[in-house]
């Protein structure tokens, strides 16, 4: 193609007439880019046009340029990036106009810049955005982070498309048939390209969001879902309004979006998604567009190529630019008088067959896509079930552990009970044994007493018998003496009486004597038996006497014991009696005191109830004054200069909502038992402070947002204050305390919280309430990384000692020893930083909680987190580098660079730690000393590395004695060439290092929010 013809078409397409760009001129420009494989000619022609002075000219330029970006050669995007700065300046210039084509040109230029940047960042996407599902997966490289970022970029891209849509519609008077006028069609024509882009972007966004929800938690993607729903509503409305315009009905078939957006929380909903397809009919050319055929010239298509490739190329041009006609001025076959032959008909037949096969392939592809989506949905459901089963299993394990612990407690209690039962049984057994022993002793004592009485009776009987025997002996002696006297008397009578009488008397006397002797013998035998019995009785008596002595001794002992027991019993009885008397007296006194105390308690209870109610009244009145003071600050002129952030406002609202629950429970407990007034008083005062803070921070936040949102936020804050005063007024009366409704105040706080959430920066992945926990986690992770690095260095040192010898072992030991010293210095620095951070939080948070302090100072907190991550990462990388150096696989320079990187990271941590510290803080001094220790340890690592490198690497000796003048000159030239090459390479590497640092700072700035305005309360 002649490039001059392309320049003519560009000038004809981009002119000052307010009519639609003719299709033939735009097609010629597109074909020209394919011919020259770029857009040099296009920009050479455009740069001569006065785009900054004529809005219509600029608008038509944007339309043609949009077509080139979509359907032109892929190099068009690369060639156009050189003019990005000019396009940005032109967009800002036209943005100063508030109506007409100027504002539309500014929006359109921003869209084109966004499109170019999107395709440069994502080169896999073609200009027309037509991709298969497999190509879309490959664009994300199966990395969830890439898919996340790609979704955000598509949201931004689609946002620019919607802004142009809304701008065009708002600039037209829709009450009239503007779509049939030339001026209206000039504004509406570029929307065809916008509709084509928007349909693809919507489809890809839905698929990417389903993929992200299968990999990430739903809470993380809440911002994505909210942004998608907002764009879905706008796009659906714009598609509907466009489909009703007469201009679009004959040019394009606009798809209609579903009634409701897809439910990303249900994985199976992906199978219900239908990709919107925009259809451009074959008769889609405008009335002003002439019929043109496909350009098949020898410049673009070789006539000698086979039939089938030509048939493959032809439908693509027909799809892009419409069907051809015989009157096309670029149809050279018709100009030369040639007619269609069998070859042309065969080409057309093959084209139709290929088109049918493509449609069939596309149907197969859609069917397979639906099946894959169904299978993915089933897999997601099974994974959800598996996760639920795992959760139930963990819950069951927890319950089993809890039951096992309870069982162990019950076993211990049972064992203790058994021990106590055994001890009780032993005590009872001893008591029974003592009782039995006492009973036996008592029975033995009774037997002894009875036997003693029997022995006393026997002794008395023996004494009586001995008395009788003595009396009989005395009687025998008296009879003997009487007989002797009678014998003497008889002898005397015999001398005086006659002999016969004497004989008779003598015989009588003899008989009496015999009888007396017999009686005397009997008496003697009786006397002997009595003596024998007396001896027996004496022996028995002696035995009894000995038993009596023993019994007397035992009896005396028992009597002594009984006497002691009696005395103890008397003492116990006396003490019991005295205690009973004192107990009665004490009971009477205590009863009197109890009665008095009950009467006093009743009086005090009534006074306490009154005091509690008065305390609650005072707390409610103080809370009212706090809220009123906060509302009064809204009208204070000095408050206008105060500003705050949406993040801090959201945290205050959330704290107020949490305090509402505490107030509700405290009120219920007070109504159930009025002794819990202290908790209710604390809840009321805390709620008043939080609501007052929310009112002040809401007003301060409204000073940082646009006017409409500021007015809405101010009204919400004032309504919240009014609801708080109404609630406190209800709580002042006992009758209305139970019926006080907190739902209205909760609704007002929810409204402020929703407004604050809308005002928060988009794409914030970290909730501010988690900053405090994240700081502790990152500091702990850093400490763990340093400990792990020190352990690995010690392990490497042991391995080096076991393997290496000589100079290498000495060098490795010196390097690893310096690395160990560096790790210890970093550990001391991290601990000092944690202590200083704790002092900063304690001294700076005041009456607020630690999380409130982190929210209010989120930038400082994020700096600490970033610095801590950098220190932990640097320690890990340095240990890896040291391991490679010890093994002989690494570079000494890499170890030195890692040491410098650790020094920089620790310097960042020190700066982030001491930025809010008091200069007289003792921990700050220790932190500075620890920083110096890290610096010295880093210098030691570098020095030991350089020394080891000089010892290990051998230096080549330079011997030039055998070289001639020519050879030395040659070597000198080679050395100069090497020096120049190395200097050039060094310069390039330094430039590359500079660019890398710039990109690092840029990414770090985006991550840390450096571009945002500083936040804080006034």
GROMACS .gro file of C-alpha atoms in nm, residues 323-554:
model
  232
  323UNK     CA    1  -1.799  -0.786   0.372
  324UNK     CA    2  -1.652  -0.675   0.041
  325UNK     CA    3  -1.834  -0.542  -0.263
  326UNK     CA    4  -1.748  -0.539  -0.627
  327UNK     CA    5  -1.738  -0.160  -0.639
  328UNK     CA    6  -1.446  -0.135  -0.392
  329UNK     CA    7  -1.193   0.108  -0.541
  330UNK     CA    8  -0.912  -0.108  -0.402
  331UNK     CA    9  -1.037  -0.426  -0.570
  332UNK     CA   10  -0.774  -0.446  -0.842
  333UNK     CA   11  -0.925  -0.758  -0.997
  334UNK     CA   12  -1.241  -0.568  -1.083
  335UNK     CA   13  -1.042  -0.273  -1.212
  336UNK     CA   14  -0.849  -0.495  -1.449
  337UNK     CA   15  -1.165  -0.644  -1.588
  338UNK     CA   16  -1.118  -0.982  -1.427
  339UNK     CA   17  -1.421  -1.181  -1.314
  340UNK     CA   18  -1.476  -1.445  -1.055
  341UNK     CA   19  -1.358  -1.784  -1.169
  342UNK     CA   20  -1.371  -2.132  -1.022
  343UNK     CA   21  -1.083  -2.051  -0.794
  344UNK     CA   22  -1.276  -1.764  -0.636
  345UNK     CA   23  -1.583  -1.980  -0.595
  346UNK     CA   24  -1.370  -2.252  -0.441
  347UNK     CA   25  -1.222  -1.996  -0.203
  348UNK     CA   26  -1.569  -1.881  -0.103
  349UNK     CA   27  -1.685  -2.240  -0.055
  350UNK     CA   28  -1.383  -2.321   0.158
  351UNK     CA   29  -1.436  -2.001   0.352
  352UNK     CA   30  -1.794  -2.102   0.430
  353UNK     CA   31  -1.681  -2.451   0.531
  354UNK     CA   32  -1.412  -2.308   0.754
  355UNK     CA   33  -1.664  -2.072   0.910
  356UNK     CA   34  -1.902  -2.362   0.977
  357UNK     CA   35  -1.620  -2.563   1.129
  358UNK     CA   36  -1.522  -2.265   1.340
  359UNK     CA   37  -1.877  -2.232   1.467
  360UNK     CA   38  -1.887  -2.603   1.545
  361UNK     CA   39  -1.548  -2.580   1.717
  362UNK     CA   40  -1.666  -2.282   1.916
  363UNK     CA   41  -1.979  -2.472   2.023
  364UNK     CA   42  -1.761  -2.765   2.127
  365UNK     CA   43  -1.535  -2.524   2.312
  366UNK     CA   44  -1.828  -2.362   2.491
  367UNK     CA   45  -1.968  -2.701   2.582
  368UNK     CA   46  -1.632  -2.818   2.713
  369UNK     CA   47  -1.600  -2.488   2.901
  370UNK     CA   48  -1.938  -2.543   3.062
  371UNK     CA   49  -1.844  -2.898   3.156
  372UNK     CA   50  -1.514  -2.778   3.300
  373UNK     CA   51  -1.690  -2.510   3.498
  374UNK     CA   52  -1.941  -2.767   3.626
  375UNK     CA   53  -1.656  -2.997   3.725
  376UNK     CA   54  -1.474  -2.706   3.890
  377UNK     CA   55  -1.794  -2.624   4.080
  378UNK     CA   56  -1.824  -2.985   4.192
  379UNK     CA   57  -1.458  -2.986   4.296
  380UNK     CA   58  -1.513  -2.666   4.493
  381UNK     CA   59  -1.819  -2.818   4.661
  382UNK     CA   60  -1.622  -3.132   4.749
  383UNK     CA   61  -1.336  -2.918   4.881
  384UNK     CA   62  -1.586  -2.722   5.090
  385UNK     CA   63  -1.731  -3.048   5.223
  386UNK     CA   64  -1.379  -3.174   5.294
  387UNK     CA   65  -1.297  -2.853   5.479
  388UNK     CA   66  -1.619  -2.886   5.677
  389UNK     CA   67  -1.540  -3.248   5.761
  390UNK     CA   68  -1.190  -3.145   5.866
  391UNK     CA   69  -1.339  -2.875   6.082
  392UNK     CA   70  -1.581  -3.123   6.239
  393UNK     CA   71  -1.293  -3.366   6.292
  394UNK     CA   72  -1.085  -3.101   6.465
  395UNK     CA   73  -1.389  -3.005   6.672
  396UNK     CA   74  -1.444  -3.370   6.767
  397UNK     CA   75  -1.076  -3.402   6.860
  398UNK     CA   76  -1.107  -3.095   7.076
  399UNK     CA   77  -1.418  -3.233   7.245
  400UNK     CA   78  -1.250  -3.570   7.298
  401UNK     CA   79  -0.950  -3.396   7.456
  402UNK     CA   80  -1.186  -3.199   7.677
  403UNK     CA   81  -1.377  -3.514   7.777
  404UNK     CA   82  -1.048  -3.696   7.837
  405UNK     CA   83  -0.935  -3.417   8.067
  406UNK     CA   84  -1.268  -3.429   8.250
  407UNK     CA   85  -1.235  -3.809   8.281
  408UNK     CA   86  -0.886  -3.767   8.430
  409UNK     CA   87  -1.024  -3.515   8.678
  410UNK     CA   88  -1.306  -3.752   8.771
  411UNK     CA   89  -1.055  -4.033   8.817
  412UNK     CA   90  -0.841  -3.816   9.042
  413UNK     CA   91  -1.150  -3.715   9.239
  414UNK     CA   92  -1.252  -4.081   9.264
  415UNK     CA   93  -0.907  -4.180   9.387
  416UNK     CA   94  -0.912  -3.900   9.645
  417UNK     CA   95  -1.259  -4.009   9.755
  418UNK     CA   96  -1.143  -4.370   9.781
  419UNK     CA   97  -0.843  -4.263   9.992
  420UNK     CA   98  -1.067  -4.059  10.219
  421UNK     CA   99  -1.312  -4.351  10.241
  422UNK     CA  100  -1.028  -4.588  10.334
  423UNK     CA  101  -0.900  -4.347  10.597
  424UNK     CA  102  -1.254  -4.307  10.734
  425UNK     CA  103  -1.299  -4.686  10.745
  426UNK     CA  104  -0.964  -4.721  10.927
  427UNK     CA  105  -1.071  -4.458  11.180
  428UNK     CA  106  -1.405  -4.636  11.233
  429UNK     CA  107  -1.227  -4.972  11.269
  430UNK     CA  108  -0.990  -4.825  11.530
  431UNK     CA  109  -1.287  -4.675  11.713
  432UNK     CA  110  -1.467  -5.012  11.714
  433UNK     CA  111  -1.147  -5.185  11.834
  434UNK     CA  112  -1.112  -4.930  12.116
  435UNK     CA  113  -1.475  -4.980  12.205
  436UNK     CA  114  -1.430  -5.356  12.215
  437UNK     CA  115  -1.110  -5.324  12.422
  438UNK     CA  116  -1.295  -5.098  12.667
  439UNK     CA  117  -1.583  -5.348  12.687
  440UNK     CA  118  -1.345  -5.635  12.753
  441UNK     CA  119  -1.161  -5.438  13.020
  442UNK     CA  120  -1.493  -5.351  13.178
  443UNK     CA  121  -1.600  -5.720  13.179
  444UNK     CA  122  -1.260  -5.827  13.320
  445UNK     CA  123  -1.291  -5.566  13.593
  446UNK     CA  124  -1.639  -5.696  13.679
  447UNK     CA  125  -1.507  -6.054  13.696
  448UNK     CA  126  -1.220  -5.945  13.917
  449UNK     CA  127  -1.458  -5.766  14.150
  450UNK     CA  128  -1.683  -6.078  14.165
  451UNK     CA  129  -1.392  -6.314  14.228
  452UNK     CA  130  -1.263  -6.081  14.499
  453UNK     CA  131  -1.602  -6.091  14.668
  454UNK     CA  132  -1.608  -6.475  14.647
  455UNK     CA  133  -1.263  -6.499  14.797
  456UNK     CA  134  -1.367  -6.268  15.079
  457UNK     CA  135  -1.665  -6.495  15.151
  458UNK     CA  136  -1.442  -6.807  15.145
  459UNK     CA  137  -1.198  -6.638  15.380
  460UNK     CA  138  -1.475  -6.561  15.625
  461UNK     CA  139  -1.596  -6.924  15.612
  462UNK     CA  140  -1.245  -7.054  15.681
  463UNK     CA  141  -1.204  -6.819  15.974
  464UNK     CA  142  -1.539  -6.936  16.115
  465UNK     CA  143  -1.439  -7.300  16.078
  466UNK     CA  144  -1.106  -7.232  16.256
  467UNK     CA  145  -1.296  -7.060  16.537
  468UNK     CA  146  -1.524  -7.366  16.574
  469UNK     CA  147  -1.221  -7.597  16.574
  470UNK     CA  148  -1.053  -7.391  16.847
  471UNK     CA  149  -1.372  -7.395  17.050
  472UNK     CA  150  -1.386  -7.778  17.019
  473UNK     CA  151  -1.019  -7.802  17.126
  474UNK     CA  152  -1.092  -7.585  17.426
  475UNK     CA  153  -1.391  -7.798  17.511
  476UNK     CA  154  -1.176  -8.119  17.490
  477UNK     CA  155  -0.916  -7.962  17.719
  478UNK     CA  156  -1.189  -7.865  17.968
  479UNK     CA  157  -1.336  -8.224  17.959
  480UNK     CA  158  -0.988  -8.372  18.016
  481UNK     CA  159  -0.932  -8.150  18.313
  482UNK     CA  160  -1.280  -8.233  18.445
  483UNK     CA  161  -1.208  -8.607  18.407
  484UNK     CA  162  -0.881  -8.572  18.592
  485UNK     CA  163  -1.062  -8.391  18.869
  486UNK     CA  164  -1.328  -8.665  18.877
  487UNK     CA  165  -1.053  -8.930  18.896
  488UNK     CA  166  -0.896  -8.753  19.184
  489UNK     CA  167  -1.235  -8.719  19.350
  490UNK     CA  168  -1.310  -9.087  19.290
  491UNK     CA  169  -0.978  -9.184  19.446
  492UNK     CA  170  -1.065  -8.983  19.743
  493UNK     CA  171  -1.414  -9.137  19.756
  494UNK     CA  172  -1.269  -9.479  19.715
  495UNK     CA  173  -1.060  -9.420  20.008
  496UNK     CA  174  -1.367  -9.322  20.204
  497UNK     CA  175  -1.640  -9.552  20.058
  498UNK     CA  176  -1.655  -9.917  20.026
  499UNK     CA  177  -1.463 -10.118  19.784
  500UNK     CA  178  -1.766 -10.228  19.574
  501UNK     CA  179  -1.889  -9.891  19.525
  502UNK     CA  180  -1.540  -9.802  19.446
  503UNK     CA  181  -1.525 -10.082  19.190
  504UNK     CA  182  -1.856  -9.990  19.039
  505UNK     CA  183  -1.760  -9.634  19.039
  506UNK     CA  184  -1.427  -9.733  18.896
  507UNK     CA  185  -1.592  -9.936  18.620
  508UNK     CA  186  -1.830  -9.656  18.561
  509UNK     CA  187  -1.541  -9.426  18.548
  510UNK     CA  188  -1.352  -9.660  18.318
  511UNK     CA  189  -1.648  -9.675  18.082
  512UNK     CA  190  -1.676  -9.303  18.098
  513UNK     CA  191  -1.302  -9.287  18.042
  514UNK     CA  192  -1.328  -9.516  17.740
  515UNK     CA  193  -1.613  -9.319  17.602
  516UNK     CA  194  -1.419  -9.007  17.678
  517UNK     CA  195  -1.114  -9.154  17.502
  518UNK     CA  196  -1.332  -9.251  17.203
  519UNK     CA  197  -1.477  -8.905  17.202
  520UNK     CA  198  -1.125  -8.771  17.249
  521UNK     CA  199  -1.001  -8.977  16.950
  522UNK     CA  200  -1.287  -8.856  16.742
  523UNK     CA  201  -1.211  -8.507  16.854
  524UNK     CA  202  -0.843  -8.566  16.772
  525UNK     CA  203  -0.932  -8.695  16.426
  526UNK     CA  204  -1.168  -8.404  16.385
  527UNK     CA  205  -0.889  -8.182  16.512
  528UNK     CA  206  -0.645  -8.335  16.257
  529UNK     CA  207  -0.889  -8.301  15.973
  530UNK     CA  208  -0.959  -7.948  16.087
  531UNK     CA  209  -0.587  -7.877  16.097
  532UNK     CA  210  -0.547  -8.031  15.749
  533UNK     CA  211  -0.837  -7.829  15.617
  534UNK     CA  212  -0.693  -7.527  15.792
  535UNK     CA  213  -0.361  -7.584  15.618
  536UNK     CA  214  -0.541  -7.623  15.289
  537UNK     CA  215  -0.740  -7.312  15.362
  538UNK     CA  216  -0.418  -7.134  15.461
  539UNK     CA  217  -0.256  -7.229  15.127
  540UNK     CA  218  -0.573  -7.127  14.947
  541UNK     CA  219  -0.584  -6.812  15.153
  542UNK     CA  220  -0.223  -6.732  15.064
  543UNK     CA  221  -0.306  -6.787  14.697
  544UNK     CA  222  -0.614  -6.576  14.733
  545UNK     CA  223  -0.409  -6.317  14.918
  546UNK     CA  224  -0.159  -6.303  14.628
  547UNK     CA  225  -0.448  -6.281  14.379
  548UNK     CA  226  -0.604  -6.023  14.603
  549UNK     CA  227  -0.282  -5.823  14.599
  550UNK     CA  228  -0.263  -5.844  14.221
  551UNK     CA  229  -0.630  -5.759  14.188
  552UNK     CA  230  -0.586  -5.477  14.430
  553UNK     CA  231  -0.301  -5.341  14.226
  554UNK     CA  232  -0.496  -5.371  13.899
   0.00000   0.00000   0.00000
